[in-house]
Amino acid sequence: MDEEKPIVSVVIPTKNSGDTIEECLRSIKQQSYGYVEIIVVDNYSNDKTRQIVKEYGAKIYLKGAERSAQVNFGVKKTAGKYVYRVDSDFVLQVDVIREAVESCDKCGYDAIVIHNTSDPTVSFWARVRKVERDCYKNDELNVAARFWKKEAFIAVGGFDETLVAGDDYDLHDRLLKSGFRIGRIKAEEIHIGEPKTLAEIVRKHYYYGKNIGRFIRKNPKKALRQLSPLRESYVKGLSNFFSDPTLMVGFVVYQFVRYAATTIGIMSEEK
């Protein structure tokens, strides 16, 4: 690799990610920035995840129990100046890594926020989620950098492994409190692992609800603002919902189901 170009280490935590990991890896291989290593930390998948990863020549390690621990472990194995955490059900627009590196090198940022949107072709609920996610462009509250200078990530201690939900918000907040500078780029990530049914939404948010208490107790004031169903960013994006009444109805249903499942999860948390 060209020593004049910094290496970016992409760390991907996986668990039974066979349905999406190939698209994820392909999008990384197709990046316009060529100085990339891929490190996959797999949580003992019993599907074809590891087989696919090997076909793409990525380094692979086994580690549980949750994504925070997997990413922290993966960072220890990296050779890059920069670390980029990518979940296995995301694909990247072609210039994501190049823009992130250039923004850090030219503007002196220590971390980069990369907007993630949803693939609207997955389902009706994915269309609802896309409009919701796009409300968060340039939002300063509901935001989490996932591209970092490795030294900044290490300096704040990486992810808090006691957190299952809210771990990305927590890391972002600690970077800011430590004085690190965080920028943004135009290129985006696209989430292809969107729910297809309300049942999937219930299961996901019930699980997060059972685990979100630790995050709230650690960051009570800001956490409650970040997790509130009443968000200023929604007001800014209302015009997108009004353009299609079915999306507005879907958004209301989605929010009700999401927060109901989360609330039941919180009430079921094991103390």
Coordinates of C-alpha atoms in Angstrom, one line a residue:
M1 CA 0.0 0.0 0.0
D2 CA 1.1 3.6 -0.8
E3 CA 2.6 4.9 2.5
E4 CA 1.6 8.4 1.5
K5 CA -2.1 7.4 1.7
P6 CA -3.5 6.5 5.2
I7 CA -5.0 3.1 5.6
V8 CA -8.7 2.9 6.6
S9 CA -9.6 -0.1 8.6
V10 CA -13.2 -1.1 8.1
V11 CA -14.5 -3.1 11.1
I12 CA -17.7 -5.1 10.6
P13 CA -19.4 -6.9 13.4
T14 CA -21.5 -9.8 12.2
K15 CA -23.9 -12.4 13.5
N16 CA -25.9 -14.6 11.0
S17 CA -25.4 -11.8 8.4
G18 CA -25.5 -14.1 5.4
D19 CA -28.4 -12.2 3.7
T20 CA -26.6 -8.9 3.6
I21 CA -22.9 -9.2 4.2
E22 CA -22.0 -9.8 0.5
E23 CA -23.6 -6.5 -0.6
C24 CA -21.9 -4.8 2.2
L25 CA -18.5 -6.1 1.3
R26 CA -19.0 -5.5 -2.4
S27 CA -19.7 -1.8 -1.7
I28 CA -16.5 -1.5 0.4
K29 CA -14.5 -3.2 -2.4
Q30 CA -15.9 -0.7 -4.9
Q31 CA -14.9 2.4 -2.9
S32 CA -13.1 5.1 -4.9
Y33 CA -10.5 5.2 -2.1
G34 CA -8.3 2.1 -2.4
Y35 CA -6.3 2.0 0.8
V36 CA -8.6 -0.1 2.8
E37 CA -8.4 -3.2 5.0
I38 CA -11.5 -5.1 6.0
I39 CA -11.8 -6.8 9.4
V40 CA -14.9 -8.8 10.2
V41 CA -15.5 -9.8 13.8
D42 CA -18.1 -12.6 13.8
N43 CA -20.3 -13.6 16.7
Y44 CA -20.2 -17.3 16.0
S45 CA -22.7 -17.3 13.1
N46 CA -24.3 -20.5 12.1
D47 CA -25.2 -19.4 8.6
K48 CA -23.0 -18.7 5.5
T49 CA -21.6 -15.4 6.9
R50 CA -18.0 -16.5 7.4
Q51 CA -17.9 -18.4 4.1
I52 CA -18.9 -15.2 2.2
V53 CA -16.4 -13.1 4.2
K54 CA -13.5 -15.5 3.2
E55 CA -14.5 -15.2 -0.5
Y56 CA -13.9 -11.4 -0.2
G57 CA -10.5 -11.8 1.3
A58 CA -11.3 -10.0 4.6
K59 CA -9.6 -10.8 7.9
I60 CA -12.0 -12.6 10.1
Y61 CA -12.1 -13.2 13.9
L62 CA -14.6 -14.7 16.3
K63 CA -15.8 -12.7 19.2
G64 CA -19.0 -12.0 21.2
A65 CA -21.1 -11.1 22.9
E66 CA -22.5 -7.8 21.5
R67 CA -21.5 -5.4 18.7
S68 CA -19.7 -3.0 21.0
A69 CA -17.3 -5.7 22.2
Q70 CA -16.9 -7.0 18.7
V71 CA -15.9 -3.6 17.4
N72 CA -13.5 -2.9 20.3
F73 CA -11.8 -6.2 19.6
G74 CA -11.6 -5.5 15.9
V75 CA -10.0 -2.1 16.4
K76 CA -7.2 -3.8 18.3
K77 CA -6.5 -5.8 15.1
T78 CA -6.4 -2.8 12.8
A79 CA -3.4 -1.4 11.0
G80 CA -5.0 1.8 9.8
K81 CA -4.8 5.5 10.8
Y82 CA -8.5 5.6 10.5
V83 CA -11.2 3.1 11.7
Y84 CA -14.6 2.9 10.2
R85 CA -17.3 0.8 11.8
V86 CA -19.8 -0.5 9.3
D87 CA -22.7 -2.8 10.2
S88 CA -23.2 -5.8 8.0
D89 CA -26.6 -4.7 6.7
F90 CA -25.3 -1.4 5.3
V91 CA -23.9 -0.6 1.8
L92 CA -21.8 2.5 1.1
Q93 CA -22.0 5.0 -1.7
V94 CA -18.8 4.9 -3.7
D95 CA -17.1 8.0 -2.3
V96 CA -17.9 7.5 1.4
I97 CA -14.4 6.6 2.5
R98 CA -12.6 9.0 0.2
E99 CA -14.7 11.9 1.4
A100 CA -14.2 10.9 5.1
V101 CA -10.4 10.7 4.7
E102 CA -10.1 14.0 2.8
S103 CA -12.3 15.8 5.3
C104 CA -10.2 14.6 8.2
D105 CA -6.9 15.3 6.4
K106 CA -7.8 18.7 5.0
C107 CA -10.0 20.1 7.8
G108 CA -8.4 18.5 10.8
Y109 CA -11.5 16.5 12.0
D110 CA -11.0 13.6 14.4
A111 CA -14.2 11.8 13.4
I112 CA -16.8 11.9 10.7
V113 CA -20.6 11.6 10.7
I114 CA -21.9 9.7 7.7
H115 CA -25.6 10.1 7.1
N116 CA -27.3 6.8 6.9
T117 CA -30.6 6.4 5.0
S118 CA -32.8 3.5 4.3
D119 CA -33.3 1.4 1.1
P120 CA -37.0 2.2 0.3
T121 CA -37.3 -0.8 -2.0
V122 CA -37.2 -3.3 0.9
S123 CA -40.7 -2.7 2.2
F124 CA -43.4 -0.1 3.0
W125 CA -41.8 0.2 6.5
A126 CA -38.5 0.9 4.9
R127 CA -40.0 3.8 2.9
V128 CA -41.3 5.2 6.2
R129 CA -37.9 4.7 7.8
K130 CA -36.2 6.5 4.9
V131 CA -38.3 9.6 5.4
E132 CA -37.6 9.4 9.2
R133 CA -33.9 8.9 8.8
D134 CA -33.6 11.7 6.3
C135 CA -35.0 14.1 8.9
Y136 CA -31.8 13.6 10.8
K137 CA -29.5 15.1 8.1
N138 CA -27.4 17.8 9.9
D139 CA -29.1 17.0 13.2
E140 CA -26.9 17.8 16.2
L141 CA -28.8 15.6 18.7
N142 CA -29.6 12.3 17.1
V143 CA -26.2 11.7 15.6
A144 CA -23.3 9.3 16.0
A145 CA -19.9 9.3 14.2
R146 CA -18.7 5.9 13.1
F147 CA -15.6 7.0 11.2
W148 CA -12.7 8.0 13.6
K149 CA -9.1 8.6 13.8
K150 CA -7.9 5.4 15.6
E151 CA -6.1 7.5 18.2
A152 CA -9.3 9.4 19.1
F153 CA -11.3 6.2 19.4
I154 CA -8.7 4.7 21.7
A155 CA -8.3 8.0 23.7
V156 CA -11.9 7.8 24.8
G157 CA -11.8 4.1 25.6
G158 CA -13.8 2.9 22.5
F159 CA -17.3 1.6 23.0
D160 CA -18.8 1.1 26.4
E161 CA -19.3 -2.7 26.4
T162 CA -21.9 -2.5 29.1
L163 CA -24.2 -0.8 26.6
V164 CA -26.2 -2.7 24.1
A165 CA -28.5 0.2 23.0
G166 CA -27.3 3.8 22.7
D167 CA -23.7 2.8 22.6
D168 CA -23.0 4.8 19.4
Y169 CA -24.6 8.0 21.0
D170 CA -22.5 7.4 24.1
L171 CA -19.2 7.2 22.1
H172 CA -20.1 10.3 20.1
D173 CA -20.9 12.3 23.2
R174 CA -17.6 11.2 24.9
L175 CA -15.6 12.3 21.8
L176 CA -17.2 15.8 22.0
K177 CA -16.6 16.1 25.7
S178 CA -13.0 15.2 25.2
G179 CA -12.6 18.0 22.7
F180 CA -12.3 16.0 19.5
R181 CA -13.6 17.7 16.3
I182 CA -16.4 16.0 14.4
G183 CA -17.3 16.7 10.7
R184 CA -19.7 15.6 8.1
I185 CA -19.6 14.5 4.5
K186 CA -22.1 14.3 1.6
A187 CA -21.8 10.6 0.6
E188 CA -24.1 8.3 2.5
E189 CA -24.6 4.8 3.9
I190 CA -27.7 2.9 2.9
H191 CA -29.4 0.5 5.3
I192 CA -30.6 -2.6 3.5
G193 CA -31.6 -4.5 6.6
E194 CA -34.9 -2.7 7.1
P195 CA -37.9 -4.4 8.7
K196 CA -40.5 -5.9 6.4
T197 CA -43.2 -6.4 9.0
L198 CA -44.5 -4.8 12.2
A199 CA -43.5 -8.0 14.0
E200 CA -39.9 -7.3 13.2
I201 CA -40.2 -3.8 14.5
V202 CA -41.7 -5.1 17.7
R203 CA -38.9 -7.7 18.3
K204 CA -36.1 -5.2 17.6
H205 CA -37.4 -2.4 19.9
Y206 CA -38.4 -4.8 22.6
Y207 CA -34.9 -6.0 22.7
Y208 CA -33.5 -2.5 22.7
G209 CA -35.9 -1.5 25.4
K210 CA -34.7 -4.3 27.7
N211 CA -31.2 -2.8 27.3
I212 CA -31.7 0.9 27.0
G213 CA -31.9 1.5 30.7
R214 CA -28.1 1.4 31.1
F215 CA -27.7 4.2 28.6
I216 CA -30.3 6.3 30.2
R217 CA -28.8 5.9 33.6
K218 CA -25.4 6.9 32.3
N219 CA -26.5 9.9 30.3
P220 CA -29.9 10.9 31.9
K221 CA -30.5 14.4 30.6
K222 CA -29.2 14.0 27.0
A223 CA -30.4 10.4 26.6
L224 CA -34.0 11.3 27.3
R225 CA -33.8 14.1 24.7
Q226 CA -32.2 11.7 22.2
L227 CA -34.8 9.0 22.8
S228 CA -37.9 11.3 22.9
P229 CA -40.6 10.7 20.3
L230 CA -41.0 14.5 20.1
R231 CA -38.0 15.7 18.0
E232 CA -37.3 19.0 16.3
S233 CA -35.9 17.1 13.4
Y234 CA -39.3 15.6 12.6
V235 CA -40.8 19.1 12.3
K236 CA -38.1 20.0 9.7
G237 CA -39.0 16.9 7.7
L238 CA -42.8 17.0 7.9
S239 CA -43.1 18.2 4.3
N240 CA -41.7 14.8 3.1
F241 CA -44.4 13.0 5.0
F242 CA -47.2 15.3 3.8
S243 CA -46.2 14.6 0.2
D244 CA -47.6 11.0 0.7
P245 CA -50.4 10.6 3.2
T246 CA -49.8 6.9 3.4
L247 CA -46.3 7.5 4.7
M248 CA -47.7 9.9 7.3
V249 CA -50.1 7.2 8.6
G250 CA -47.3 4.6 8.4
F251 CA -45.0 6.9 10.4
V252 CA -47.6 7.3 13.2
V253 CA -48.2 3.6 13.3
Y254 CA -44.5 2.9 13.3
Q255 CA -43.8 5.3 16.1
F256 CA -46.6 3.9 18.2
V257 CA -45.5 0.3 17.8
R258 CA -41.8 1.3 18.3
Y259 CA -42.3 3.1 21.5
A260 CA -44.9 0.6 22.9
A261 CA -42.4 -2.2 22.3
T262 CA -39.6 -0.2 23.8
T263 CA -41.6 0.6 26.9
I264 CA -42.6 -3.0 27.4
G265 CA -38.9 -3.9 27.0
I266 CA -37.9 -1.3 29.6
M267 CA -40.4 -2.7 32.0
S268 CA -39.0 -6.2 31.5
E269 CA -35.4 -5.2 32.1
E270 CA -33.5 -7.4 34.4
K271 CA -32.1 -5.3 37.2

